[in-house]
Amino acid sequence: MKSNQTFTHIKKLLFIAVITSLLTACSGIPVTQDYTDRSALTNYQTYQWLPASMQIAGNAQQLKSKEPFIAQRIEKAIINNLHKRGALIDRDQPQAYISYNYSVSKTQVVTPSSSVGFGWYGRNIGLGTRVPLGYDTDTYYDVKWEVGIYNTHGQLIWRGETVRPQENFDNPEQAQAYTQEVIDAIMNQYPPSK
């Protein structure tokens, strides 16, 4: 009787473990990262936005002028993530700089459309095709999200990024929640585990 209860308990635990692993695998946002020497990567306690004079093309400063609401959401998400790890933005004595980027790319997929016909005339049966009749074009938009950590000299020491399909939201709250999810996925990779 006792071994039967133990076996039932093990089956329940195994079922919960399988479901949990499936849910975790489905909800993850894939992030790629690159960095310099691992010894330069520290979980700093104070950060400052990378000054405009140290930024290069395709940077946060340009995003702020082109897409101010997106830039505000990203900065808020970064600040929230820093607070979760016990760090903050300190304008006077930063240990490192932080910057971000958000860029949209467009991909068009062109596929030929064709038709196949089947018919008969009298005793003859025929099959015909006409290729191509035209072309169908599908357009996809992807967003590349990037976060970079820089040393106090403005040199990039870590970058994390992900590419996600561009999303449309019904309200700013949904957009902020999604932005937080993406930024957390990227920043939770820093510093990389050894």
XYZ file of N, CA, C and O in Angstrom:
776
model
N 0.824 -1.190 0.000
C 0.000 0.000 0.000
C 0.871 1.259 0.000
O 0.613 2.196 -0.739
N 1.922 1.264 0.854
C 2.799 2.423 0.961
C 3.574 2.641 -0.332
O 3.748 3.780 -0.767
N 4.049 1.583 -0.968
C 4.792 1.725 -2.215
C 3.875 2.242 -3.338
O 4.310 2.978 -4.217
N 2.599 1.893 -3.310
C 1.643 2.384 -4.294
C 1.430 3.892 -4.127
O 1.339 4.626 -5.114
N 1.361 4.379 -2.882
C 1.214 5.815 -2.630
C 2.469 6.561 -3.065
O 2.386 7.645 -3.634
N 3.622 5.980 -2.813
C 4.888 6.593 -3.217
C 4.957 6.695 -4.739
O 5.353 7.725 -5.283
N 4.565 5.629 -5.427
C 4.576 5.641 -6.886
C 3.618 6.710 -7.431
O 3.950 7.436 -8.359
N 2.430 6.843 -6.846
C 1.465 7.863 -7.262
C 2.029 9.257 -7.011
O 1.877 10.152 -7.852
N 2.682 9.443 -5.899
C 3.287 10.740 -5.564
C 4.402 11.093 -6.557
O 4.498 12.229 -7.026
N 5.216 10.117 -6.916
C 6.292 10.332 -7.884
C 5.704 10.685 -9.249
O 6.205 11.578 -9.938
N 4.633 10.014 -9.660
C 3.992 10.325 -10.937
C 3.473 11.762 -10.953
O 3.623 12.473 -11.946
N 2.877 12.209 -9.850
C 2.378 13.590 -9.779
C 3.523 14.591 -9.874
O 3.423 15.590 -10.582
N 4.608 14.329 -9.152
C 5.759 15.228 -9.199
C 6.370 15.269 -10.596
O 6.759 16.341 -11.088
N 6.464 14.140 -11.241
C 6.999 14.074 -12.596
C 6.119 14.857 -13.566
O 6.613 15.609 -14.409
N 4.803 14.709 -13.426
C 3.867 15.447 -14.280
C 4.038 16.953 -14.087
O 4.108 17.710 -15.062
N 4.146 17.415 -12.852
C 4.326 18.847 -12.563
C 5.653 19.336 -13.141
O 5.725 20.419 -13.719
N 6.703 18.534 -13.012
C 8.007 18.930 -13.548
C 7.974 19.064 -15.061
O 8.536 20.002 -15.629
N 7.310 18.145 -15.743
C 7.219 18.201 -17.204
C 6.430 19.423 -17.643
O 6.849 20.169 -18.536
N 5.305 19.688 -17.011
C 4.483 20.858 -17.363
C 5.260 22.144 -17.112
O 5.265 23.054 -17.948
N 5.943 22.232 -15.989
C 6.722 23.433 -15.666
C 7.819 23.662 -16.696
O 8.027 24.784 -17.160
N 8.518 22.603 -17.070
C 9.596 22.775 -18.058
C 9.046 23.169 -19.421
O 9.654 23.962 -20.126
N 7.896 22.651 -19.800
C 7.297 23.042 -21.076
C 6.873 24.503 -21.063
O 7.086 25.236 -22.027
N 6.262 24.948 -19.976
C 5.846 26.345 -19.882
C 7.046 27.281 -19.873
O 7.027 28.334 -20.502
N 8.100 26.903 -19.192
C 9.305 27.727 -19.147
C 9.945 27.812 -20.524
O 10.370 28.875 -20.958
N 9.996 26.715 -21.238
C 10.610 26.699 -22.563
C 9.821 27.552 -23.556
O 10.382 28.212 -24.410
N 8.495 27.560 -23.429
C 7.665 28.309 -24.373
C 7.696 29.806 -24.111
O 7.479 30.592 -25.011
N 7.911 30.219 -22.871
C 7.786 31.634 -22.538
C 9.105 32.388 -22.625
O 9.124 33.591 -22.464
N 10.210 31.710 -22.882
C 11.502 32.377 -22.881
C 11.726 33.238 -24.109
O 11.246 32.935 -25.194
N 12.447 34.329 -23.914
C 12.841 35.197 -25.013
C 14.315 34.912 -25.277
O 15.141 35.094 -24.388
N 14.656 34.449 -26.479
C 16.063 34.152 -26.757
C 16.895 35.432 -26.811
O 16.511 36.402 -27.454
N 18.014 35.414 -26.118
C 18.903 36.574 -26.037
C 20.301 36.135 -26.435
O 20.777 35.088 -26.000
N 20.952 36.940 -27.274
C 22.355 36.703 -27.570
C 23.161 37.800 -26.883
O 22.665 38.912 -26.678
N 24.372 37.466 -26.507
C 25.218 38.444 -25.826
C 26.653 38.298 -26.291
O 27.058 37.252 -26.775
N 27.366 39.377 -26.138
C 28.791 39.383 -26.457
C 29.453 40.334 -25.464
O 28.820 41.293 -25.003
N 30.713 40.060 -25.148
C 31.374 40.888 -24.147
C 32.880 40.785 -24.272
O 33.411 39.921 -24.948
N 33.541 41.698 -23.560
C 34.998 41.700 -23.523
C 35.455 40.712 -22.464
O 34.747 39.781 -22.131
N 36.585 40.967 -21.897
C 37.137 40.133 -20.835
C 36.130 39.993 -19.693
O 35.586 40.987 -19.199
N 35.880 38.768 -19.267
C 34.890 38.498 -18.225
C 35.220 39.225 -16.921
O 34.338 39.583 -16.157
N 36.493 39.485 -16.652
C 36.875 40.140 -15.397
C 36.382 41.587 -15.339
O 36.268 42.154 -14.260
N 36.075 42.191 -16.495
C 35.576 43.569 -16.521
C 34.078 43.642 -16.232
O 33.537 44.731 -16.057
N 33.420 42.491 -16.157
C 31.970 42.462 -15.995
C 31.599 42.272 -14.536
O 31.866 41.235 -13.947
N 30.989 43.294 -13.983
C 30.616 43.298 -12.572
C 29.162 43.719 -12.450
O 28.671 44.498 -13.267
N 28.500 43.234 -11.439
C 27.136 43.671 -11.178
C 27.211 45.022 -10.470
O 27.126 45.118 -9.258
N 27.417 46.080 -11.251
C 27.614 47.424 -10.707
C 26.382 47.886 -9.931
O 25.270 47.430 -10.177
N 26.608 48.812 -9.030
C 25.515 49.343 -8.216
C 25.026 50.703 -8.699
O 23.910 51.103 -8.385
N 25.866 51.426 -9.450
C 25.460 52.737 -9.958
C 25.767 52.830 -11.451
O 26.848 52.446 -11.905
N 24.788 53.312 -12.189
C 24.899 53.469 -13.639
C 24.487 54.893 -14.010
O 23.813 55.575 -13.246
N 24.852 55.289 -15.187
C 24.407 56.551 -15.769
C 24.183 56.281 -17.253
O 24.835 55.414 -17.835
N 23.272 57.025 -17.856
C 23.060 56.885 -19.290
C 24.332 57.301 -20.016
O 24.972 58.277 -19.633
N 24.698 56.565 -21.038
C 25.888 56.886 -21.824
C 25.732 58.292 -22.403
O 24.749 58.572 -23.082
N 26.674 59.185 -22.116
C 26.555 60.559 -22.628
C 26.490 60.587 -24.155
O 27.092 59.748 -24.832
N 25.755 61.566 -24.677
C 25.578 61.700 -26.132
C 26.918 61.816 -26.850
O 27.074 61.308 -27.960
N 27.903 62.441 -26.212
C 29.214 62.607 -26.849
C 29.934 61.273 -27.047
O 30.834 61.169 -27.879
N 29.557 60.225 -26.304
C 30.196 58.908 -26.429
C 29.397 57.949 -27.308
O 29.844 56.835 -27.563
N 28.224 58.364 -27.758
C 27.373 57.471 -28.540
C 27.750 57.503 -30.014
O 28.289 58.480 -30.506
N 27.445 56.393 -30.670
C 27.699 56.280 -32.113
C 26.359 56.224 -32.841
O 25.305 56.271 -32.227
N 26.400 56.087 -34.156
C 25.167 56.054 -34.961
C 24.262 54.913 -34.510
O 24.724 53.861 -34.083
N 22.948 55.121 -34.654
C 21.974 54.108 -34.251
C 21.905 53.972 -32.756
O 21.893 52.882 -32.210
N 21.872 55.096 -32.060
C 21.983 55.077 -30.608
C 20.714 55.564 -29.918
O 19.728 55.926 -30.562
N 20.757 55.580 -28.598
C 19.610 55.982 -27.791
C 19.222 57.431 -28.051
O 18.045 57.775 -28.040
N 20.194 58.294 -28.285
C 19.911 59.708 -28.525
C 19.047 59.877 -29.774
O 18.098 60.651 -29.778
N 19.361 59.154 -30.834
C 18.564 59.218 -32.059
C 17.165 58.647 -31.839
O 16.183 59.171 -32.346
N 17.081 57.558 -31.076
C 15.784 56.952 -30.794
C 14.897 57.919 -30.022
O 13.697 58.006 -30.275
N 15.486 58.664 -29.085
C 14.703 59.628 -28.306
C 14.058 60.681 -29.199
O 12.949 61.129 -28.933
N 14.749 61.095 -30.264
C 14.179 62.108 -31.139
C 13.175 61.511 -32.130
O 12.181 62.140 -32.452
N 13.418 60.272 -32.586
C 12.517 59.652 -33.559
C 11.294 59.011 -32.905
O 10.188 59.105 -33.428
N 11.513 58.291 -31.827
C 10.456 57.532 -31.148
C 10.504 57.807 -29.646
O 10.915 56.952 -28.860
N 10.063 58.980 -29.210
C 10.219 59.337 -27.789
C 9.466 58.414 -26.827
O 9.967 58.137 -25.741
N 8.292 57.919 -27.213
C 7.540 57.058 -26.298
C 8.223 55.707 -26.120
O 8.265 55.163 -25.018
N 8.767 55.170 -27.205
C 9.499 53.900 -27.106
C 10.730 54.089 -26.239
O 11.028 53.260 -25.365
N 11.463 55.184 -26.438
C 12.666 55.459 -25.638
C 12.306 55.597 -24.161
O 13.003 55.062 -23.292
N 11.204 56.273 -23.862
C 10.782 56.424 -22.457
C 10.448 55.072 -21.833
O 10.815 54.801 -20.682
N 9.765 54.210 -22.597
C 9.413 52.884 -22.073
C 10.666 52.047 -21.814
O 10.754 51.347 -20.809
N 11.626 52.120 -22.729
C 12.857 51.343 -22.556
C 13.622 51.844 -21.338
O 14.093 51.043 -20.522
N 13.747 53.167 -21.189
C 14.468 53.708 -20.028
C 13.775 53.322 -18.724
O 14.439 52.946 -17.751
N 12.455 53.387 -18.706
C 11.717 52.986 -17.494
C 11.951 51.508 -17.188
O 12.157 51.126 -16.034
N 11.940 50.663 -18.228
C 12.162 49.228 -18.029
C 13.576 48.958 -17.521
O 13.781 48.097 -16.647
N 14.566 49.677 -18.049
C 15.945 49.503 -17.581
C 16.065 49.928 -16.122
O 16.669 49.224 -15.305
N 15.483 51.063 -15.762
C 15.530 51.540 -14.374
C 14.858 50.526 -13.448
O 15.380 50.206 -12.375
N 13.705 49.983 -13.852
C 13.025 48.959 -13.040
C 13.906 47.734 -12.853
O 13.980 47.173 -11.754
N 14.575 47.304 -13.910
C 15.446 46.144 -13.806
C 16.622 46.426 -12.880
O 17.006 45.577 -12.069
N 17.199 47.613 -13.009
C 18.307 47.979 -12.115
C 17.854 47.973 -10.659
O 18.580 47.488 -9.779
N 16.673 48.495 -10.391
C 16.172 48.525 -9.011
C 15.985 47.115 -8.466
O 16.272 46.866 -7.298
N 15.521 46.191 -9.325
C 15.343 44.799 -8.883
C 16.663 44.169 -8.456
O 16.694 43.313 -7.593
N 17.745 44.589 -9.083
C 19.048 44.020 -8.738
C 19.795 44.861 -7.709
O 20.965 44.646 -7.461
N 19.120 45.883 -7.147
C 19.738 46.710 -6.112
C 20.640 47.795 -6.644
O 21.473 48.330 -5.931
N 20.496 48.140 -7.916
C 21.328 49.185 -8.536
C 20.437 50.379 -8.877
O 19.220 50.308 -8.806
N 21.078 51.480 -9.246
C 20.314 52.670 -9.583
C 21.077 53.561 -10.543
O 22.265 53.378 -10.780
N 20.347 54.532 -11.092
C 20.955 55.552 -11.943
C 21.497 56.642 -11.019
O 20.756 57.213 -10.228
N 22.788 56.897 -11.103
C 23.445 57.907 -10.281
C 24.187 58.853 -11.214
O 25.182 58.480 -11.825
N 23.713 60.060 -11.320
C 24.291 61.013 -12.271
C 25.669 61.516 -11.840
O 26.451 61.957 -12.669
N 25.974 61.423 -10.568
C 27.227 61.998 -10.070
C 28.396 61.020 -10.081
O 29.507 61.388 -10.463
N 28.171 59.794 -9.639
C 29.281 58.838 -9.520
C 28.919 57.468 -10.094
O 28.846 56.483 -9.374
N 28.741 57.388 -11.408
C 28.414 56.079 -11.977
C 29.646 55.173 -12.034
O 30.752 55.637 -12.278
N 29.426 53.892 -11.791
C 30.483 52.900 -11.948
C 30.542 52.386 -13.386
O 31.543 51.822 -13.804
N 29.431 52.569 -14.126
C 29.357 52.130 -15.523
C 28.268 52.936 -16.222
O 27.416 53.546 -15.573
N 28.337 52.928 -17.546
C 27.318 53.577 -18.360
C 26.435 52.511 -18.987
O 26.849 51.371 -19.172
N 25.237 52.919 -19.334
C 24.300 51.998 -19.968
C 23.627 52.719 -21.131
O 23.395 53.924 -21.075
N 23.374 51.981 -22.190
C 22.689 52.545 -23.347
C 21.816 51.461 -23.968
O 21.880 50.291 -23.578
N 21.014 51.845 -24.930
C 20.074 50.919 -25.554
C 19.831 51.335 -26.994
O 20.156 52.447 -27.402
N 19.235 50.430 -27.732
C 18.817 50.745 -29.093
C 17.624 49.874 -29.443
O 17.439 48.780 -28.893
N 16.836 50.375 -30.373
C 15.618 49.726 -30.846
C 15.542 50.017 -32.335
O 15.461 51.178 -32.728
N 15.649 49.006 -33.166
C 15.612 49.243 -34.605
C 14.663 48.251 -35.274
O 14.604 47.081 -34.896
N 13.922 48.740 -36.253
C 12.935 47.935 -36.961
C 13.479 47.577 -38.335
O 14.016 48.434 -39.042
N 13.345 46.312 -38.708
C 13.731 45.881 -40.054
C 12.521 45.263 -40.742
O 11.667 44.654 -40.102
N 12.482 45.454 -42.035
C 11.354 44.977 -42.836
C 11.831 43.859 -43.746
O 12.863 43.988 -44.403
N 11.075 42.772 -43.775
C 11.378 41.651 -44.649
C 10.163 41.383 -45.522
O 9.044 41.286 -45.008
N 10.396 41.289 -46.816
C 9.315 40.952 -47.727
C 9.584 39.584 -48.322
O 10.693 39.314 -48.796
N 8.568 38.752 -48.289
C 8.664 37.414 -48.858
C 7.717 37.369 -50.050
O 6.512 37.587 -49.910
N 8.280 37.107 -51.226
C 7.493 37.045 -52.458
C 7.361 35.585 -52.854
O 8.361 34.878 -53.000
N 6.116 35.148 -53.030
C 5.872 33.773 -53.452
C 5.020 33.795 -54.713
O 4.050 34.555 -54.803
N 5.381 32.999 -55.700
C 4.572 32.955 -56.919
C 3.254 32.245 -56.654
O 3.196 31.287 -55.888
N 2.216 32.756 -57.261
C 0.927 32.081 -57.163
C 0.659 31.413 -58.507
O 1.018 31.927 -59.559
N 0.076 30.245 -58.486
C -0.192 29.504 -59.710
C -1.551 28.848 -59.607
O -2.168 28.820 -58.545
N -2.006 28.315 -60.705
C -3.280 27.604 -60.681
C -3.127 26.294 -61.435
O -2.307 26.161 -62.334
N -3.909 25.363 -61.043
C -3.938 24.063 -61.703
C -5.374 23.829 -62.136
O -6.311 24.044 -61.366
N -5.554 23.421 -63.372
C -6.911 23.176 -63.871
C -7.107 21.732 -64.279
O -6.168 21.029 -64.644
N -8.312 21.293 -64.213
C -8.656 19.930 -64.609
C -9.947 20.013 -65.419
O -10.882 20.711 -65.043
N -9.982 19.347 -66.524
C -11.201 19.413 -67.327
C -11.241 18.314 -68.364
O -10.316 17.527 -68.493
N -12.320 18.287 -69.075
C -12.444 17.301 -70.136
C -13.257 17.890 -71.283
O -14.039 18.817 -71.112
N -13.015 17.323 -72.429
C -13.758 17.701 -73.621
C -14.033 16.419 -74.381
O -13.106 15.741 -74.852
N -15.288 16.048 -74.444
C -15.637 14.784 -75.105
C -15.046 13.628 -74.335
O -15.286 13.450 -73.148
N -14.240 12.824 -75.027
C -13.621 11.667 -74.371
C -12.232 12.007 -73.840
O -11.587 11.195 -73.216
N -11.750 13.203 -74.057
C -10.403 13.570 -73.623
C -10.445 14.252 -72.255
O -11.294 15.093 -71.985
N -9.505 13.878 -71.430
C -9.366 14.473 -70.097
C -8.009 15.145 -70.046
O -7.020 14.597 -70.531
N -7.976 16.325 -69.457
C -6.707 17.037 -69.421
C -6.437 17.683 -68.077
O -7.337 17.928 -67.284
N -5.191 17.906 -67.839
C -4.735 18.579 -66.628
C -3.791 19.676 -67.081
O -2.892 19.426 -67.873
N -4.002 20.877 -66.585
C -3.152 21.969 -67.031
C -2.725 22.858 -65.877
O -3.354 22.883 -64.834
N -1.641 23.561 -66.086
C -1.165 24.504 -65.082
C -0.623 25.731 -65.781
O -0.157 25.648 -66.922
N -0.687 26.811 -65.100
C -0.147 28.057 -65.639
C 0.678 28.691 -64.534
O 0.160 29.088 -63.504
N 1.976 28.733 -64.714
C 2.868 29.186 -63.661
C 3.687 30.348 -64.165
O 4.273 30.245 -65.234
N 3.944 31.380 -63.465
C 3.097 31.850 -62.370
C 1.995 32.760 -62.906
O 2.167 33.423 -63.912
N 0.886 32.766 -62.230
C -0.195 33.697 -62.571
C 0.111 35.076 -62.002
O -0.310 36.081 -62.527
N 0.768 35.104 -60.889
C 1.097 36.362 -60.234
C 1.976 36.072 -59.036
O 2.473 34.958 -58.866
N 2.155 37.078 -58.207
C 2.998 36.917 -57.031
C 2.270 37.472 -55.812
O 1.583 38.485 -55.900
N 2.430 36.782 -54.695
C 1.909 37.259 -53.411
C 3.086 37.771 -52.604
O 4.126 37.116 -52.535
N 2.915 38.935 -51.987
C 3.984 39.519 -51.175
C 3.510 39.649 -49.736
O 2.472 40.258 -49.469
N 4.252 39.057 -48.831
C 3.992 39.189 -47.394
C 5.107 40.027 -46.789
O 6.287 39.814 -47.085
N 4.735 40.974 -45.945
C 5.711 41.857 -45.315
C 5.728 41.592 -43.814
O 4.679 41.539 -43.177
N 6.928 41.412 -43.274
C 7.115 41.165 -41.844
C 8.035 42.241 -41.272
O 9.003 42.642 -41.915
N 7.739 42.672 -40.057
C 8.570 43.662 -39.375
C 9.127 43.027 -38.104
O 8.380 42.468 -37.304
N 10.439 43.104 -37.951
C 11.113 42.604 -36.756
C 11.797 43.761 -36.048
O 12.248 44.709 -36.689
N 11.871 43.649 -34.725
C 12.519 44.680 -33.917
C 13.748 44.076 -33.253
O 13.682 43.003 -32.645
N 14.871 44.764 -33.384
C 16.095 44.368 -32.691
C 16.214 45.262 -31.454
O 16.299 46.482 -31.565
N 16.174 44.647 -30.290
C 16.322 45.335 -29.006
C 17.745 45.109 -28.529
O 18.216 43.971 -28.500
N 18.437 46.168 -28.124
C 19.816 46.046 -27.649
C 19.996 46.835 -26.357
O 19.436 47.915 -26.211
N 20.792 46.286 -25.458
C 21.224 47.005 -24.254
C 22.732 46.820 -24.159
O 23.240 45.705 -24.325
N 23.443 47.918 -23.917
C 24.898 47.863 -23.807
C 25.364 48.426 -22.480
O 24.801 49.392 -21.974
N 26.389 47.796 -21.914
C 27.042 48.282 -20.693
C 28.433 48.762 -21.103
O 29.155 48.060 -21.819
N 28.810 49.943 -20.636
C 30.078 50.577 -21.003
C 30.866 50.873 -19.739
O 30.287 51.162 -18.685
N 32.197 50.841 -19.841
C 33.014 51.231 -18.694
C 33.006 52.761 -18.573
O 32.416 53.454 -19.407
N 33.675 53.280 -17.578
C 33.640 54.730 -17.337
C 34.388 55.525 -18.403
O 34.267 56.748 -18.448
N 35.115 54.838 -19.279
C 35.784 55.502 -20.401
C 34.917 55.489 -21.661
O 35.356 55.944 -22.714
N 33.721 54.916 -21.545
C 32.816 54.860 -22.691
C 33.077 53.706 -23.634
O 32.549 53.681 -24.743
N 33.849 52.712 -23.198
C 34.129 51.541 -24.033
C 33.108 50.449 -23.741
O 32.855 50.128 -22.576
N 32.548 49.891 -24.794
C 31.557 48.825 -24.654
C 32.208 47.596 -24.025
O 33.225 47.113 -24.506
N 31.600 47.090 -22.941
C 32.134 45.884 -22.303
C 31.155 44.714 -22.385
O 31.544 43.564 -22.215
N 29.858 44.998 -22.632
C 28.851 43.939 -22.749
C 27.689 44.440 -23.592
O 27.299 45.604 -23.494
N 27.165 43.560 -24.426
C 25.947 43.887 -25.178
C 25.057 42.660 -25.221
O 25.512 41.558 -25.503
N 23.789 42.883 -24.932
C 22.775 41.837 -25.060
C 21.731 42.289 -26.052
O 21.411 43.478 -26.133
N 21.218 41.342 -26.824
C 20.209 41.721 -27.817
C 19.262 40.570 -28.099
O 19.574 39.405 -27.853
N 18.103 40.932 -28.618
C 17.127 39.955 -29.072
C 16.376 40.551 -30.248
O 16.281 41.772 -30.372
N 15.877 39.687 -31.103
C 15.053 40.121 -32.234
C 13.682 39.502 -32.042
O 13.551 38.289 -31.874
N 12.676 40.367 -32.058
C 11.289 39.946 -31.842
C 10.408 40.503 -32.946
O 10.707 41.569 -33.497
N 9.307 39.822 -33.277
C 8.368 40.411 -34.242
C 7.808 41.713 -33.665
O 7.595 41.827 -32.458
N 7.582 42.690 -34.536
C 7.014 43.953 -34.070
C 5.584 43.720 -33.611
O 4.802 43.065 -34.292
N 5.268 44.232 -32.440
C 3.953 44.052 -31.840
C 3.166 45.350 -31.905
O 3.736 46.435 -31.880
N 1.841 45.223 -31.963
C 0.942 46.368 -31.864
C 0.126 46.210 -30.596
O -0.325 45.106 -30.278
N -0.063 47.304 -29.873
C -0.726 47.247 -28.580
C -1.953 48.145 -28.568
O -1.997 49.157 -29.262
N -2.912 47.765 -27.725
C -4.143 48.540 -27.601
C -3.964 49.778 -26.739
O -4.714 50.741 -26.870
N -2.986 49.731 -25.825
C -2.798 50.872 -24.927
C -1.355 50.921 -24.450
O -0.609 49.945 -24.585
N -0.934 52.055 -23.873
C 0.459 52.208 -23.419
C 0.847 51.238 -22.303
O 2.013 50.865 -22.193
N -0.113 50.814 -21.494
C 0.204 49.888 -20.404
C 0.673 48.540 -20.949
O 1.609 47.931 -20.439
N -0.002 48.063 -22.001
C 0.414 46.805 -22.628
C 1.799 46.944 -23.247
O 2.629 46.045 -23.138
N 2.036 48.088 -23.890
C 3.351 48.325 -24.508
C 4.438 48.351 -23.447
O 5.523 47.789 -23.645
N 4.175 48.979 -22.288
C 5.171 49.043 -21.218
C 5.431 47.656 -20.632
O 6.575 47.297 -20.362
N 4.376 46.861 -20.447
C 4.551 45.510 -19.895
C 5.393 44.648 -20.838
O 6.285 43.909 -20.395
N 5.145 44.747 -22.137
C 5.932 43.980 -23.110
C 7.380 44.463 -23.139
O 8.313 43.654 -23.173
N 7.569 45.780 -23.109
C 8.918 46.344 -23.092
C 9.676 45.858 -21.870
O 10.848 45.473 -21.968
N 9.012 45.838 -20.710
C 9.656 45.360 -19.482
C 10.073 43.908 -19.625
O 11.178 43.519 -19.220
N 9.214 43.086 -20.215
C 9.523 41.663 -20.400
C 10.767 41.481 -21.278
O 11.657 40.690 -20.962
N 10.842 42.237 -22.372
C 11.972 42.114 -23.288
C 13.258 42.624 -22.633
O 14.300 41.964 -22.683
N 13.200 43.794 -22.001
C 14.390 44.363 -21.355
C 14.867 43.463 -20.216
O 16.072 43.244 -20.050
N 13.946 42.914 -19.433
C 14.346 41.992 -18.361
C 15.055 40.771 -18.935
O 16.057 40.313 -18.387
N 14.532 40.218 -20.034
C 15.159 39.039 -20.649
C 16.591 39.354 -21.061
O 17.490 38.527 -20.883
N 16.809 40.552 -21.602
C 18.164 40.927 -22.028
C 19.054 41.184 -20.819
O 20.137 40.605 -20.687
N 18.607 42.052 -19.921
C 19.464 42.472 -18.803
C 19.699 41.375 -17.779
O 20.697 41.416 -17.058
N 18.822 40.393 -17.712
C 19.040 39.297 -16.767
C 20.204 38.405 -17.183
O 20.626 37.533 -16.430
N 20.742 38.639 -18.376
C 21.931 37.918 -18.823
C 23.215 38.552 -18.303
O 24.294 37.996 -18.472
N 23.082 39.764 -17.737
C 24.276 40.499 -17.283
C 24.391 40.440 -15.767
O 23.400 40.672 -15.078
N 25.544 40.222 -15.189
C 26.749 39.747 -15.870
C 26.587 38.281 -16.249
O 25.861 37.546 -15.583
N 27.256 37.843 -17.325
C 27.110 36.452 -17.755
C 27.588 35.490 -16.681
O 28.521 35.784 -15.967
N 26.892 34.361 -16.592
C 27.306 33.362 -15.607
C 28.615 32.727 -16.061
O 28.886 32.608 -17.243
N 29.395 32.335 -15.107
C 30.716 31.768 -15.409
C 30.649 30.295 -15.648
O 29.809 29.608 -15.316
